[in-house]
């Protein structure tokens, strides 16, 4: 008897690099290093993002986050969290590359500290400069299909729309614009903020997203390693459901047990 | 390094019988027997429900659904799908037990063929009679917390509220009353209809449901075995997230990368 | 030029009595009598519900709520709020009629003090008795289409499904079962709890509800009279929209300015 | 007895011009001129938007939309519907002004014909140019709080976020980002697309929006004049509710009839 579904997935490919895991982890807000390491391990992730502004490039001793992770096992994705303008983000990205860290950059241009929503114009400006300089740019954006298309056109490696504000755990309360982004994209679409539980991650993948980036929902869970594994399963579930072809939503019921039987 | 989260779950226990899987499968609407068998296998389920009205107890040759499944591996849960009144449901349950099938019964009293919504009064009446006769009764109900409490009080083994109408695939569009049922219940709560994708199943489990019963969303998926495995993963994800303690939903953002760093 | 739409509505008719207003007001939780009276006036309502348990029938001096309202202008609808069982509700209704108050009764059987959700079985039992005794029965129920149909069949004058729990102000977070109730009903459908703002009331009316009963959202608003008028407008807006035939919801956009023009 | 709430609203003021009506109408998609005129009349609106691309400035005979409306009674708001780029929008706005039509412009830069979503970058570019040239600019945008803030900073007279795609009638399925826009704005916020029924318009106003622009939901209703009046009432209801201070949403119920009574 057949014991496994015959569905074969292709790996996620970003800028020519392939990943078997479709879950990307952040490194902020863990209560301690042990919890972070256990969560990373349990998540099965292959790419981890690190805020460049938390690294003191002048003082090697302070580079704790870089030393806490075994970078031979994980692809590092530096990010520009904390940069309020295109200029800041560009400068930080260049510095990271010049230090030999990476030429990949998760681009965040976030002027507003309360809702942490990204600046569409500043993001596009910074992306243009960084793409021109040879960076592999993964921009964090509001769920704006026209902006996503423009970023793709200038050569970003992905687009990373938010599900809801960073750290809010609200999931994807309205996913229609994310659906449009997915429908129109020729680069991977990574849902990047707001995921609070595996059901949110599964939903993003069922819609056809290529990956999810998750930080707060794992780091701040009561049991980060447990939640990391739960997110891994949720993403696998959603991806497999996407490939398996879900039933349409119907306004009416539809009997699961058609009654051709004879017992009356 | 710790490679697995240390969370240990207790098995699902219904009427003294334990189950490691929290996914229960239906057997209706598969396109063919092979797809059904592959889906059951891929789902990892341990309990399967069968509509009694599809079985001709007078003609053993017609009992195909019973012959298509290896009942040494799965716990059978007969159901009264197609019964519009308490009387019909009681009669069918008795017949099944007298034939030696089971004294467990998934109780469905559904007068309306369009939306397939259950009758609260007929269900309570039939449950009372069947519990008194020693049946293990698992009643299918609308998400009505007071009805759920009344059924528990008369001795049903579980309550099985719907997420949305049978076969609709709408998921749990409003789960507040299911949350109340879970909060108040002393018996297992099984979400029983409307689940369309793993994100729905994960959500039910994250809310604290004890199990999910899924039929149409697997049977009518393009690849039923793939979807069965996806649902299995979704349920595991949701359960593990429930045990791991999710973050609260917040109206505001909360930075994942607090900026104690020094790069300016 | 035509200055008014040519839509003519029929009045709401309950048990042979007609009402031009489709807004029914409760009398609980006002901060003082003046605010209540101003709100009633601003609402344009013609029917007001009063909790019988707040009236001391043995002490005429205590019947303040009855004295605070000019009952020559408003139809009184006594209710059984605070009754946890069918027996209590029946007894209170009989007492009110014997005192000459009314033979109309808004039937509430609510065993649970936390969520204030109605008991479907107790409500049906009490309704059966009271209808048999000649009462005009308006039962408060969860949004359960099968229960609504059963109540109509035994002769209740309306059905009154909740939008969300009493006083919660959550509106109608999932209105599908209310839509089904409306589709199947031959008696007026009155949405009776959870309305928090005019948008909720308008939505109920757009779905085809015949009226709304509102209490907390008006009584506890900062300005009850202002909110009462706002609710009145919301109900008129929703009713008129229902009669005017709204556009369907579409997943895609549809240009409002088709471009047959010539400027290029 | 007080018969009217004592709430006094201030009029809507845009670029120094005041409006008593908070409903702005579009002129596209009406089935005929009579229906349009009746709807405008019934709406009580004081400002009407007209697509410039539907006007042939070279052929006065073709300027039907301008002749169909009594412009002594309504403020004209020309719009750049059908312009896919900033350049086009700028050119059309200049042409309209040079023809003496108006120096107000509802700015739409919409590259995508399927979802009709606005281009954030093109809109900001065009707004900058037009503000510099002295236009009163009302830009149509996705519900992006950072973009809204940037537009306000360069001097637009309003911001006009969408509720959902143009003509979709989906309302405001997720209004959190609109709430943020309202919270942060120092110019009027006008919800500009997706409103399908008065409940949507009322909701926008309850959130604190200053006005709504509606076209398809009125023009394509079965009875446009009826729906226009319904929208007018919905907007008045929502505005009055906003000023009256709605109750908060609560997860639990809260009895409307506290039981200090004595009947047992």
PDB file of C-alpha atoms in Angstrom, chain A residues 1-7 243-245 247, chain B residues 25-45 48 65 68-69 74 214-229:
ATOM      1  CA  UNK A   1       0.000   0.000   0.000  1.00  0.00           C
ATOM      2  CA  UNK A   2       1.142   3.476  -0.841  1.00  0.00           C
ATOM      3  CA  UNK A   3       2.344   5.117   2.349  1.00  0.00           C
ATOM      4  CA  UNK A   4       3.482   8.514   1.146  1.00  0.00           C
ATOM      5  CA  UNK A   5       1.828  10.975  -1.169  1.00  0.00           C
ATOM      6  CA  UNK A   6       3.567  11.174  -4.514  1.00  0.00           C
ATOM      7  CA  UNK A   7       3.913  14.927  -4.419  1.00  0.00           C
ATOM      8  CA  UNK A 243       0.512  21.390  -4.000  1.00  0.00           C
ATOM      9  CA  UNK A 244      -2.373  19.011  -3.275  1.00  0.00           C
ATOM     10  CA  UNK A 245      -5.109  21.337  -4.542  1.00  0.00           C
ATOM     11  CA  UNK A 247     -11.357  22.307  -2.337  1.00  0.00           C
TER      12      UNK A 247
ATOM     13  CA  UNK B  25     -11.292  10.748   8.881  1.00  0.00           C
ATOM     14  CA  UNK B  26     -14.577  10.373   7.052  1.00  0.00           C
ATOM     15  CA  UNK B  27     -15.075   7.970   4.167  1.00  0.00           C
ATOM     16  CA  UNK B  28     -17.528   9.774   1.916  1.00  0.00           C
ATOM     17  CA  UNK B  29     -17.009  11.438  -1.450  1.00  0.00           C
ATOM     18  CA  UNK B  30     -13.714   9.846  -2.450  1.00  0.00           C
ATOM     19  CA  UNK B  31     -13.407   9.419  -6.186  1.00  0.00           C
ATOM     20  CA  UNK B  32     -12.347   5.795  -5.749  1.00  0.00           C
ATOM     21  CA  UNK B  33     -11.241   3.257  -3.182  1.00  0.00           C
ATOM     22  CA  UNK B  34      -7.550   3.618  -3.974  1.00  0.00           C
ATOM     23  CA  UNK B  35      -7.578   7.325  -3.261  1.00  0.00           C
ATOM     24  CA  UNK B  36      -9.434   6.710  -0.008  1.00  0.00           C
ATOM     25  CA  UNK B  37      -6.978   4.085   1.133  1.00  0.00           C
ATOM     26  CA  UNK B  38      -3.970   6.221   0.262  1.00  0.00           C
ATOM     27  CA  UNK B  39      -5.461   9.181   2.120  1.00  0.00           C
ATOM     28  CA  UNK B  40      -6.211   7.121   5.225  1.00  0.00           C
ATOM     29  CA  UNK B  41      -2.661   5.812   5.195  1.00  0.00           C
ATOM     30  CA  UNK B  42      -1.098   9.244   4.711  1.00  0.00           C
ATOM     31  CA  UNK B  43      -3.270  10.817   7.404  1.00  0.00           C
ATOM     32  CA  UNK B  44      -1.902   8.699  10.231  1.00  0.00           C
ATOM     33  CA  UNK B  45      -5.418   8.565  11.651  1.00  0.00           C
ATOM     34  CA  UNK B  48     -12.550   6.472  10.847  1.00  0.00           C
ATOM     35  CA  UNK B  65     -17.042   0.449   2.687  1.00  0.00           C
ATOM     36  CA  UNK B  68     -12.312  -1.472   1.939  1.00  0.00           C
ATOM     37  CA  UNK B  69     -10.683  -0.644   5.250  1.00  0.00           C
ATOM     38  CA  UNK B  74      -8.535   1.612  12.760  1.00  0.00           C
ATOM     39  CA  UNK B 214     -12.189  15.910   8.262  1.00  0.00           C
ATOM     40  CA  UNK B 215     -13.794  14.407   5.193  1.00  0.00           C
ATOM     41  CA  UNK B 216     -14.595  16.513   2.128  1.00  0.00           C
ATOM     42  CA  UNK B 217     -11.436  18.630   2.235  1.00  0.00           C
ATOM     43  CA  UNK B 218      -9.339  15.493   1.886  1.00  0.00           C
ATOM     44  CA  UNK B 219     -11.620  13.347  -0.284  1.00  0.00           C
ATOM     45  CA  UNK B 220     -12.214  16.076  -2.865  1.00  0.00           C
ATOM     46  CA  UNK B 221      -8.725  17.579  -2.945  1.00  0.00           C
ATOM     47  CA  UNK B 222      -6.881  17.160  -6.212  1.00  0.00           C
ATOM     48  CA  UNK B 223      -4.476  14.839  -4.391  1.00  0.00           C
ATOM     49  CA  UNK B 224      -6.276  13.311  -1.408  1.00  0.00           C
ATOM     50  CA  UNK B 225      -3.223  11.552   0.014  1.00  0.00           C
ATOM     51  CA  UNK B 226      -1.197  14.753  -0.183  1.00  0.00           C
ATOM     52  CA  UNK B 227      -3.950  16.699   1.513  1.00  0.00           C
ATOM     53  CA  UNK B 228      -4.367  13.994   4.161  1.00  0.00           C
ATOM     54  CA  UNK B 229      -0.723  14.312   5.071  1.00  0.00           C
TER      55      UNK B 229
END
